mmCIF file of C-alpha atoms and ligand atoms in Angstrom:
data_model
loop_
_atom_site.group_PDB
_atom_site.id
_atom_site.type_symbol
_atom_site.label_atom_id
_atom_site.label_comp_id
_atom_site.label_asym_id
_atom_site.label_seq_id
_atom_site.Cartn_x
_atom_site.Cartn_y
_atom_site.Cartn_z
ATOM 1 C CA MET A 13 18.763 18.543 -5.573
ATOM 2 C CA SER A 14 19.636 21.589 -3.390
ATOM 3 C CA SER A 15 18.891 21.529 0.344
ATOM 4 C CA THR A 16 16.278 24.310 -0.120
ATOM 5 C CA THR A 17 14.386 22.107 -2.556
ATOM 6 C CA PHE A 18 14.599 19.189 -0.133
ATOM 7 C CA THR A 19 13.105 21.380 2.602
ATOM 8 C CA GLU A 20 10.219 22.374 0.356
ATOM 9 C CA ILE A 21 9.604 18.909 -0.984
ATOM 10 C CA THR A 22 9.577 17.219 2.441
ATOM 11 C CA GLU A 23 7.382 19.897 4.061
ATOM 12 C CA PRO A 24 3.966 18.211 3.496
ATOM 13 C CA PHE A 25 5.269 15.161 5.384
ATOM 14 C CA LEU A 26 7.086 17.162 8.076
ATOM 15 C CA ARG A 27 3.999 19.298 8.759
ATOM 16 C CA PHE A 28 1.838 16.201 9.166
ATOM 17 C CA ALA A 29 4.479 14.507 11.349
ATOM 18 C CA ARG A 30 4.774 17.602 13.581
ATOM 19 C CA SER A 31 1.012 17.685 14.118
ATOM 20 C CA GLN A 32 0.514 13.922 14.584
ATOM 21 C CA ARG A 33 3.526 12.953 16.702
ATOM 22 C CA PRO A 34 2.179 14.566 19.913
ATOM 23 C CA GLN A 35 -1.175 12.865 19.349
ATOM 24 C CA ILE A 36 0.468 9.484 18.844
ATOM 25 C CA ASP A 37 2.519 10.030 22.009
ATOM 26 C CA GLU A 38 -0.611 11.038 23.948
ATOM 27 C CA ALA A 39 -2.441 7.922 22.780
ATOM 28 C CA LEU A 40 0.509 5.685 23.708
ATOM 29 C CA GLU A 41 0.734 7.438 27.054
ATOM 30 C CA ARG A 42 -2.967 6.788 27.782
ATOM 31 C CA LEU A 43 -2.643 3.141 26.757
ATOM 32 C CA THR A 44 0.144 2.487 29.255
ATOM 33 C CA HIS A 45 -1.458 3.530 32.541
ATOM 34 C CA TYR A 46 -2.670 -0.039 33.267
ATOM 35 C CA ASP A 47 -4.541 -1.055 36.387
ATOM 36 C CA GLY A 48 -3.196 -2.075 39.767
ATOM 37 C CA ASP A 49 -2.462 -5.638 38.699
ATOM 38 C CA CYS A 50 0.381 -4.516 36.456
ATOM 39 C CA PRO A 51 3.572 -4.420 38.549
ATOM 40 C CA ASP A 52 4.884 -0.856 38.895
ATOM 41 C CA VAL A 53 8.308 -1.806 37.608
ATOM 42 C CA LEU A 54 6.831 -3.392 34.484
ATOM 43 C CA ARG A 55 4.679 -0.310 33.791
ATOM 44 C CA GLU A 56 7.735 1.898 34.240
ATOM 45 C CA ALA A 57 9.937 -0.212 31.953
ATOM 46 C CA ILE A 58 7.262 -0.423 29.231
ATOM 47 C CA ARG A 59 6.816 3.356 29.290
ATOM 48 C CA TYR A 60 10.589 3.891 29.356
ATOM 49 C CA SER A 61 10.949 2.014 26.073
ATOM 50 C CA LEU A 62 7.686 2.785 24.280
ATOM 51 C CA LEU A 63 7.479 6.496 25.085
ATOM 52 C CA ALA A 64 11.189 7.137 24.433
ATOM 53 C CA PRO A 65 11.743 9.734 21.719
ATOM 54 C CA GLY A 66 11.592 7.692 18.519
ATOM 55 C CA LYS A 67 10.641 9.092 15.135
ATOM 56 C CA ARG A 68 7.184 7.387 15.193
ATOM 57 C CA LEU A 69 7.596 6.820 11.485
ATOM 58 C CA ARG A 70 5.524 3.650 11.311
ATOM 59 C CA PRO A 71 2.493 5.055 13.184
ATOM 60 C CA ILE A 72 2.694 8.195 11.035
ATOM 61 C CA LEU A 73 2.633 5.937 7.969
ATOM 62 C CA VAL A 74 -0.505 4.206 9.271
ATOM 63 C CA LEU A 75 -2.234 7.583 9.653
ATOM 64 C CA MET A 76 -1.034 8.856 6.267
ATOM 65 C CA ALA A 77 -2.187 5.674 4.529
ATOM 66 C CA ALA A 78 -5.679 6.033 6.037
ATOM 67 C CA GLU A 79 -5.771 9.677 4.995
ATOM 68 C CA SER A 80 -4.563 8.894 1.467
ATOM 69 C CA CYS A 81 -7.671 6.729 1.045
ATOM 70 C CA GLY A 82 -9.999 9.489 2.217
ATOM 71 C CA SER A 83 -10.392 8.550 5.894
ATOM 72 C CA ASP A 84 -10.040 10.768 8.959
ATOM 73 C CA PRO A 85 -6.606 9.677 10.254
ATOM 74 C CA ARG A 86 -7.912 9.713 13.851
ATOM 75 C CA ARG A 87 -9.871 6.523 13.106
ATOM 76 C CA ALA A 88 -6.557 4.760 12.506
ATOM 77 C CA MET A 89 -4.907 5.850 15.787
ATOM 78 C CA PRO A 90 -5.368 2.431 17.512
ATOM 79 C CA ALA A 91 -3.677 0.783 14.515
ATOM 80 C CA ALA A 92 -0.882 3.364 14.632
ATOM 81 C CA CYS A 93 -0.324 2.615 18.345
ATOM 82 C CA ALA A 94 -0.409 -1.146 17.778
ATOM 83 C CA VAL A 95 2.286 -0.902 15.087
ATOM 84 C CA GLU A 96 4.498 1.253 17.330
ATOM 85 C CA MET A 97 4.082 -1.326 20.130
ATOM 86 C CA ILE A 98 5.312 -4.109 17.848
ATOM 87 C CA HIS A 99 8.184 -1.909 16.695
ATOM 88 C CA ALA A 100 9.171 -1.034 20.290
ATOM 89 C CA TYR A 101 9.002 -4.699 21.343
ATOM 90 C CA SER A 102 11.271 -5.675 18.437
ATOM 91 C CA LEU A 103 13.812 -2.996 19.363
ATOM 92 C CA VAL A 104 13.861 -4.027 23.049
ATOM 93 C CA HIS A 105 14.410 -7.674 22.104
ATOM 94 C CA ASP A 106 16.889 -6.859 19.328
ATOM 95 C CA ASP A 107 19.025 -4.915 21.822
ATOM 96 C CA LEU A 108 19.317 -7.872 24.244
ATOM 97 C CA PRO A 109 22.765 -9.366 24.923
ATOM 98 C CA SER A 110 21.714 -12.607 23.213
ATOM 99 C CA MET A 111 20.791 -10.674 20.056
ATOM 100 C CA ASP A 112 22.482 -7.441 18.954
ATOM 101 C CA ASP A 113 23.776 -6.572 22.434
ATOM 102 C CA ASP A 114 23.246 -2.819 22.222
ATOM 103 C CA ARG A 115 23.605 -0.396 25.120
ATOM 104 C CA LEU A 116 22.131 2.741 23.565
ATOM 105 C CA ARG A 117 18.705 3.193 21.972
ATOM 106 C CA ARG A 118 16.761 6.363 21.245
ATOM 107 C CA GLY A 119 19.484 8.288 23.037
ATOM 108 C CA ARG A 120 19.069 6.330 26.290
ATOM 109 C CA PRO A 121 20.488 3.199 27.890
ATOM 110 C CA THR A 122 18.682 0.211 26.401
ATOM 111 C CA CYS A 123 15.849 -1.411 28.341
ATOM 112 C CA HIS A 124 17.939 -4.346 29.619
ATOM 113 C CA VAL A 125 20.774 -2.029 30.686
ATOM 114 C CA ARG A 126 18.315 0.042 32.713
ATOM 115 C CA TYR A 127 15.997 -2.698 34.033
ATOM 116 C CA GLY A 128 17.815 -6.012 33.583
ATOM 117 C CA GLU A 129 17.484 -8.709 30.988
ATOM 118 C CA SER A 130 14.467 -10.632 32.320
ATOM 119 C CA LEU A 131 12.351 -7.516 32.604
ATOM 120 C CA ALA A 132 13.382 -6.390 29.101
ATOM 121 C CA ILE A 133 12.206 -9.726 27.677
ATOM 122 C CA LEU A 134 8.912 -9.315 29.517
ATOM 123 C CA VAL A 135 8.510 -5.705 28.300
ATOM 124 C CA GLY A 136 8.703 -7.037 24.739
ATOM 125 C CA ASP A 137 6.246 -9.845 25.529
ATOM 126 C CA ALA A 138 3.784 -7.397 27.077
ATOM 127 C CA LEU A 139 3.919 -4.972 24.139
ATOM 128 C CA LEU A 140 3.482 -7.782 21.626
ATOM 129 C CA ALA A 141 0.315 -8.939 23.384
ATOM 130 C CA GLN A 142 -1.049 -5.456 23.983
ATOM 131 C CA ALA A 143 -0.733 -4.488 20.326
ATOM 132 C CA PHE A 144 -3.459 -6.989 19.455
ATOM 133 C CA GLU A 145 -5.639 -5.963 22.389
ATOM 134 C CA VAL A 146 -5.450 -2.340 21.190
ATOM 135 C CA LEU A 147 -6.326 -3.295 17.618
ATOM 136 C CA SER A 148 -9.212 -5.574 18.517
ATOM 137 C CA ALA A 149 -10.712 -3.055 20.957
ATOM 138 C CA GLY A 150 -10.068 0.133 19.007
ATOM 139 C CA ILE A 151 -10.782 -0.545 15.345
ATOM 140 C CA THR A 152 -14.341 -0.652 14.027
ATOM 141 C CA PRO A 153 -16.216 -2.349 12.476
ATOM 142 C CA PRO A 154 -15.053 -5.726 13.890
ATOM 143 C CA ALA A 155 -14.325 -7.135 10.417
ATOM 144 C CA ARG A 156 -11.710 -4.390 9.896
ATOM 145 C CA ALA A 157 -10.245 -5.038 13.361
ATOM 146 C CA LEU A 158 -9.907 -8.718 12.486
ATOM 147 C CA ALA A 159 -8.244 -7.921 9.150
ATOM 148 C CA CYS A 160 -5.812 -5.567 10.927
ATOM 149 C CA CYS A 161 -4.956 -8.238 13.532
ATOM 150 C CA ARG A 162 -4.316 -10.779 10.822
ATOM 151 C CA ARG A 163 -2.035 -8.486 8.797
ATOM 152 C CA LEU A 164 -0.059 -7.336 11.801
ATOM 153 C CA ALA A 165 0.320 -10.871 13.177
ATOM 154 C CA SER A 166 1.591 -12.013 9.817
ATOM 155 C CA ALA A 167 4.102 -9.119 9.626
ATOM 156 C CA ALA A 168 5.375 -9.885 13.135
ATOM 157 C CA GLY A 169 5.477 -13.651 12.684
ATOM 158 C CA PRO A 170 7.811 -16.466 11.601
ATOM 159 C CA CYS A 171 7.786 -15.647 7.893
ATOM 160 C CA SER A 172 8.393 -11.930 8.463
ATOM 161 C CA LEU A 173 9.888 -10.035 11.411
ATOM 162 C CA VAL A 174 10.939 -13.027 13.514
ATOM 163 C CA GLY A 175 12.150 -15.066 10.527
ATOM 164 C CA GLY A 176 14.122 -12.084 9.224
ATOM 165 C CA GLN A 177 15.689 -11.643 12.645
ATOM 166 C CA VAL A 178 16.692 -15.330 12.815
ATOM 167 C CA ASP A 179 18.425 -15.095 9.442
ATOM 168 C CA ASP A 180 19.983 -11.764 10.394
ATOM 169 C CA LEU A 181 21.482 -13.247 13.564
ATOM 170 C CA ARG A 182 23.094 -16.005 11.512
ATOM 171 C CA ALA A 183 24.218 -13.592 8.808
ATOM 172 C CA SER A 184 27.564 -12.495 10.256
ATOM 173 C CA SER A 185 28.906 -16.018 9.967
ATOM 174 C CA MET A 186 27.665 -16.531 6.390
ATOM 175 C CA ALA A 187 28.783 -15.345 2.994
ATOM 176 C CA MET A 188 25.797 -13.870 1.179
ATOM 177 C CA GLY A 189 24.948 -11.820 -1.871
ATOM 178 C CA PRO A 190 22.640 -8.808 -2.293
ATOM 179 C CA ALA A 191 19.594 -10.979 -3.080
ATOM 180 C CA GLU A 192 19.829 -12.887 0.207
ATOM 181 C CA LEU A 193 20.477 -9.672 2.141
ATOM 182 C CA GLU A 194 17.413 -8.114 0.552
ATOM 183 C CA ARG A 195 15.380 -11.175 1.544
ATOM 184 C CA ILE A 196 16.360 -10.625 5.181
ATOM 185 C CA HIS A 197 15.534 -6.940 5.135
ATOM 186 C CA ARG A 198 12.213 -7.401 3.378
ATOM 187 C CA ARG A 199 11.165 -9.433 6.415
ATOM 188 C CA LYS A 200 13.064 -7.754 9.258
ATOM 189 C CA THR A 201 12.407 -4.127 8.350
ATOM 190 C CA GLY A 202 10.136 -4.127 5.300
ATOM 191 C CA ALA A 203 7.298 -6.237 6.697
ATOM 192 C CA LEU A 204 6.375 -3.735 9.407
ATOM 193 C CA PHE A 205 6.509 -0.820 6.975
ATOM 194 C CA ARG A 206 4.256 -2.720 4.579
ATOM 195 C CA ALA A 207 1.868 -3.636 7.403
ATOM 196 C CA SER A 208 1.727 0.019 8.515
ATOM 197 C CA LEU A 209 0.452 1.031 5.096
ATOM 198 C CA GLN A 210 -1.899 -1.924 4.874
ATOM 199 C CA LEU A 211 -3.439 -1.277 8.288
ATOM 200 C CA GLY A 212 -4.109 2.349 7.388
ATOM 201 C CA GLY A 213 -5.745 1.142 4.182
ATOM 202 C CA ILE A 214 -7.876 -1.442 5.981
ATOM 203 C CA VAL A 215 -9.153 1.108 8.510
ATOM 204 C CA ALA A 216 -10.062 3.448 5.629
ATOM 205 C CA GLY A 217 -11.871 0.680 3.713
ATOM 206 C CA ALA A 218 -9.400 0.942 0.815
ATOM 207 C CA SER A 219 -10.314 -0.637 -2.504
ATOM 208 C CA PRO A 220 -8.183 -3.568 -3.754
ATOM 209 C CA SER A 221 -6.270 -1.261 -6.108
ATOM 210 C CA GLU A 222 -5.621 1.244 -3.313
ATOM 211 C CA GLN A 223 -4.421 -1.607 -1.065
ATOM 212 C CA GLU A 224 -2.133 -2.820 -3.831
ATOM 213 C CA ALA A 225 -0.649 0.674 -4.235
ATOM 214 C CA LEU A 226 -0.099 1.049 -0.465
ATOM 215 C CA THR A 227 1.467 -2.409 -0.207
ATOM 216 C CA SER A 228 3.915 -1.725 -3.013
ATOM 217 C CA TYR A 229 4.759 1.710 -1.563
ATOM 218 C CA GLY A 230 5.377 0.153 1.885
ATOM 219 C CA GLU A 231 7.658 -2.553 0.502
ATOM 220 C CA HIS A 232 9.773 -0.086 -1.468
ATOM 221 C CA VAL A 233 10.012 2.503 1.313
ATOM 222 C CA GLY A 234 10.833 -0.184 3.897
ATOM 223 C CA LEU A 235 13.713 -1.524 1.892
ATOM 224 C CA ALA A 236 15.046 1.942 1.078
ATOM 225 C CA PHE A 237 14.792 2.856 4.782
ATOM 226 C CA GLN A 238 16.952 -0.158 5.644
ATOM 227 C CA ILE A 239 19.583 0.638 2.994
ATOM 228 C CA LEU A 240 19.821 4.177 4.351
ATOM 229 C CA ASP A 241 20.021 2.747 7.885
ATOM 230 C CA ASP A 242 23.070 0.762 6.739
ATOM 231 C CA LEU A 243 24.578 3.927 5.258
ATOM 232 C CA LEU A 244 23.826 5.918 8.414
ATOM 233 C CA ASP A 245 25.660 3.242 10.397
ATOM 234 C CA ILE A 246 28.745 4.412 8.457
ATOM 235 C CA TRP A 247 28.029 8.112 7.968
ATOM 236 C CA GLY A 248 25.945 8.963 11.042
ATOM 237 C CA ASN A 249 27.108 9.993 14.482
ATOM 238 C CA PRO A 250 25.787 8.333 17.649
ATOM 239 C CA THR A 251 24.493 11.617 19.097
ATOM 240 C CA SER A 252 22.054 12.340 16.288
ATOM 241 C CA LEU A 253 21.337 8.619 15.717
ATOM 242 C CA GLY A 254 20.611 8.005 19.413
ATOM 243 C CA LYS A 255 22.206 4.569 19.042
ATOM 244 C CA SER A 256 25.683 3.224 18.490
ATOM 245 C CA ALA A 257 27.125 3.638 14.981
ATOM 246 C CA GLY A 258 29.685 1.512 13.150
ATOM 247 C CA LYS A 259 28.417 -1.734 14.681
ATOM 248 C CA ASP A 260 27.675 -3.516 11.412
ATOM 249 C CA ALA A 261 31.267 -3.327 10.216
ATOM 250 C CA ALA A 262 32.609 -4.202 13.682
ATOM 251 C CA GLN A 263 30.419 -7.323 13.766
ATOM 252 C CA GLY A 264 31.291 -8.274 10.172
ATOM 253 C CA LYS A 265 27.609 -8.090 9.193
ATOM 254 C CA PRO A 266 26.698 -8.099 5.534
ATOM 255 C CA THR A 267 25.191 -4.722 4.667
ATOM 256 C CA TYR A 268 24.265 -2.981 1.427
ATOM 257 C CA PRO A 269 27.357 -0.729 1.459
ATOM 258 C CA ALA A 270 29.588 -3.735 2.224
ATOM 259 C CA LEU A 271 28.110 -5.721 -0.686
ATOM 260 C CA LEU A 272 27.386 -3.006 -3.257
ATOM 261 C CA GLY A 273 29.542 -0.041 -2.169
ATOM 262 C CA GLU A 274 28.225 3.207 -0.710
ATOM 263 C CA ALA A 275 27.380 4.997 -3.969
ATOM 264 C CA ALA A 276 25.544 2.025 -5.473
ATOM 265 C CA SER A 277 23.623 1.521 -2.207
ATOM 266 C CA ALA A 278 22.508 5.159 -2.195
ATOM 267 C CA GLY A 279 21.524 4.761 -5.849
ATOM 268 C CA ARG A 280 19.475 1.651 -5.067
ATOM 269 C CA ALA A 281 17.677 3.516 -2.248
ATOM 270 C CA GLU A 282 16.880 6.413 -4.592
ATOM 271 C CA GLN A 283 15.534 3.989 -7.181
ATOM 272 C CA LEU A 284 13.323 2.217 -4.610
ATOM 273 C CA LEU A 285 11.938 5.533 -3.381
ATOM 274 C CA ALA A 286 11.134 6.623 -6.938
ATOM 275 C CA GLU A 287 9.274 3.321 -7.397
ATOM 276 C CA ALA A 288 7.397 3.965 -4.140
ATOM 277 C CA ARG A 289 6.245 7.342 -5.457
ATOM 278 C CA GLY A 290 5.191 5.690 -8.706
ATOM 279 C CA ALA A 291 3.144 3.105 -6.810
ATOM 280 C CA VAL A 292 0.935 5.709 -5.129
ATOM 281 C CA ASP A 293 0.690 8.000 -8.138
ATOM 282 C CA GLY A 294 -2.976 7.151 -8.669
ATOM 283 C CA LEU A 295 -4.144 7.692 -5.066
ATOM 284 C CA LYS A 296 -6.315 10.745 -4.398
ATOM 285 C CA HIS A 297 -4.181 12.220 -1.572
ATOM 286 C CA ALA A 298 -0.650 10.926 -2.040
ATOM 287 C CA GLU A 299 1.203 14.217 -1.515
ATOM 288 C CA ARG A 300 2.377 13.421 2.012
ATOM 289 C CA LEU A 301 3.366 9.868 1.086
ATOM 290 C CA CYS A 302 5.504 11.249 -1.742
ATOM 291 C CA ALA A 303 7.046 13.851 0.554
ATOM 292 C CA LEU A 304 7.995 11.126 3.032
ATOM 293 C CA THR A 305 10.147 9.386 0.420
ATOM 294 C CA TRP A 306 12.321 12.513 0.170
ATOM 295 C CA TYR A 307 12.529 12.724 3.953
ATOM 296 C CA VAL A 308 13.727 9.090 4.128
ATOM 297 C CA LEU A 309 16.445 9.882 1.597
ATOM 298 C CA GLN A 310 17.937 12.779 3.516
ATOM 299 C CA ARG A 311 17.253 11.798 7.145
ATOM 300 C CA ASP A 312 20.206 11.929 9.562
ATOM 301 C CA HIS A 313 18.741 9.690 12.275
HETATM 302 C C1 LIG B 408 13.567 -9.100 17.925
HETATM 303 C C2 LIG B 408 11.746 -10.206 16.582
HETATM 304 C C3 LIG B 408 12.806 -9.212 16.668
HETATM 305 C C4 LIG B 408 13.058 -8.435 15.613
HETATM 306 C C5 LIG B 408 14.035 -7.348 15.601
HETATM 307 C C6 LIG B 408 13.497 -4.252 14.352
HETATM 308 C C7 LIG B 408 14.523 -5.301 14.397
HETATM 309 C C8 LIG B 408 14.096 -6.727 14.249
HETATM 310 C C9 LIG B 408 15.782 -5.006 14.643
HETATM 311 C C10 LIG B 408 16.224 -3.620 14.908
HETATM 312 C C11 LIG B 408 17.589 -3.451 14.406
HETATM 313 C C12 LIG B 408 17.690 -2.493 13.303
HETATM 314 C C13 LIG B 408 18.695 -1.413 13.499
HETATM 315 C C14 LIG B 408 16.966 -2.576 12.207
HETATM 316 C C15 LIG B 408 17.133 -1.614 11.089
HETATM 317 C C16 LIG B 408 15.993 -0.700 10.773
HETATM 318 C C17 LIG B 408 15.268 -0.299 11.943
HETATM 319 C C18 LIG B 408 14.144 -1.150 12.273
HETATM 320 C C19 LIG B 408 15.679 0.775 12.646
HETATM 321 C C20 LIG B 408 14.991 1.340 13.796
HETATM 322 O O1 LIG B 408 13.847 2.030 13.352
HETATM 323 P P1 LIG B 408 13.696 3.609 13.488
HETATM 324 O O2 LIG B 408 14.923 4.274 12.932
HETATM 325 O O3 LIG B 408 13.705 3.755 15.063
HETATM 326 O O4 LIG B 408 12.400 4.020 12.906
HETATM 327 P P2 LIG B 408 12.942 4.807 16.013
HETATM 328 O O5 LIG B 408 13.682 4.715 17.319
HETATM 329 O O6 LIG B 408 13.030 6.165 15.406
HETATM 330 O O7 LIG B 408 11.532 4.316 16.145
#
């Protein structure tokens, strides 16, 4: 597909992202003023990490999922913020010396480099807790807030994000095949994508078939996103990525390109994204969700 066609085909997503990103940032900004009992240095470090210029892809997915089921996306803003808080916490902890030991994130020194390791751990702890406060206070009616809390807790928990991270940390010392790698990424990266779609659906009061479509879309996009992240680690440059590149190979980590080769990995990502589009085919307003799959395929950061 030519680059002109890519521009056209991604536009419905890009337009939505351009309009929603400032609103997401404003909401996150408001949520991190805190009262006088929050130590100034903690407030500053939380805002340093959370408000740093990320793509806000997961919160945008929450809003798009709500919209695709006929809801005003503004109703889903607390869920969008909660998901971004979990994502930011996971990045801060993943960057720690005891984990991935990264010094650059979102184009800035990582949280522990700037504020020290203990504070970085506590920034993650604070964001993890606050995500559930934001959901329980901001989503109505209460039954939907409870369902959102349950989904997000499950996606962040031992069988998903944390479990995937544990297996990922052990991965460099283990021989593994594509199936085991996929199992790690379904939990480490995919679970939060899936939860983003599910939370948007819950807020919108999605029917079971709509929820099923959103769940399948989230799983496929999440996995494709991770495969392309592996490819960007080879192809990308640190300036546009805002993080160090080439680390996977240096650490001997199993990745899709290492196991399948670069062309086959790109092919697998394309196939997953086509399946994602197929999953939401029947939704009333799936145009932006479809456009996002093309964006994921050609993103450079
Ligand atoms: C510490 C419990 C715990 C989990 C960490 C998220 C994670 C698990 C590790 C991050 C490492 C990593 C590079 C994962 C690959 C995919 C991914 C999550 C990339 C970062 O997401 P982007 O590109 O980041 O959406 P921005 O900064 O744009 O929000």
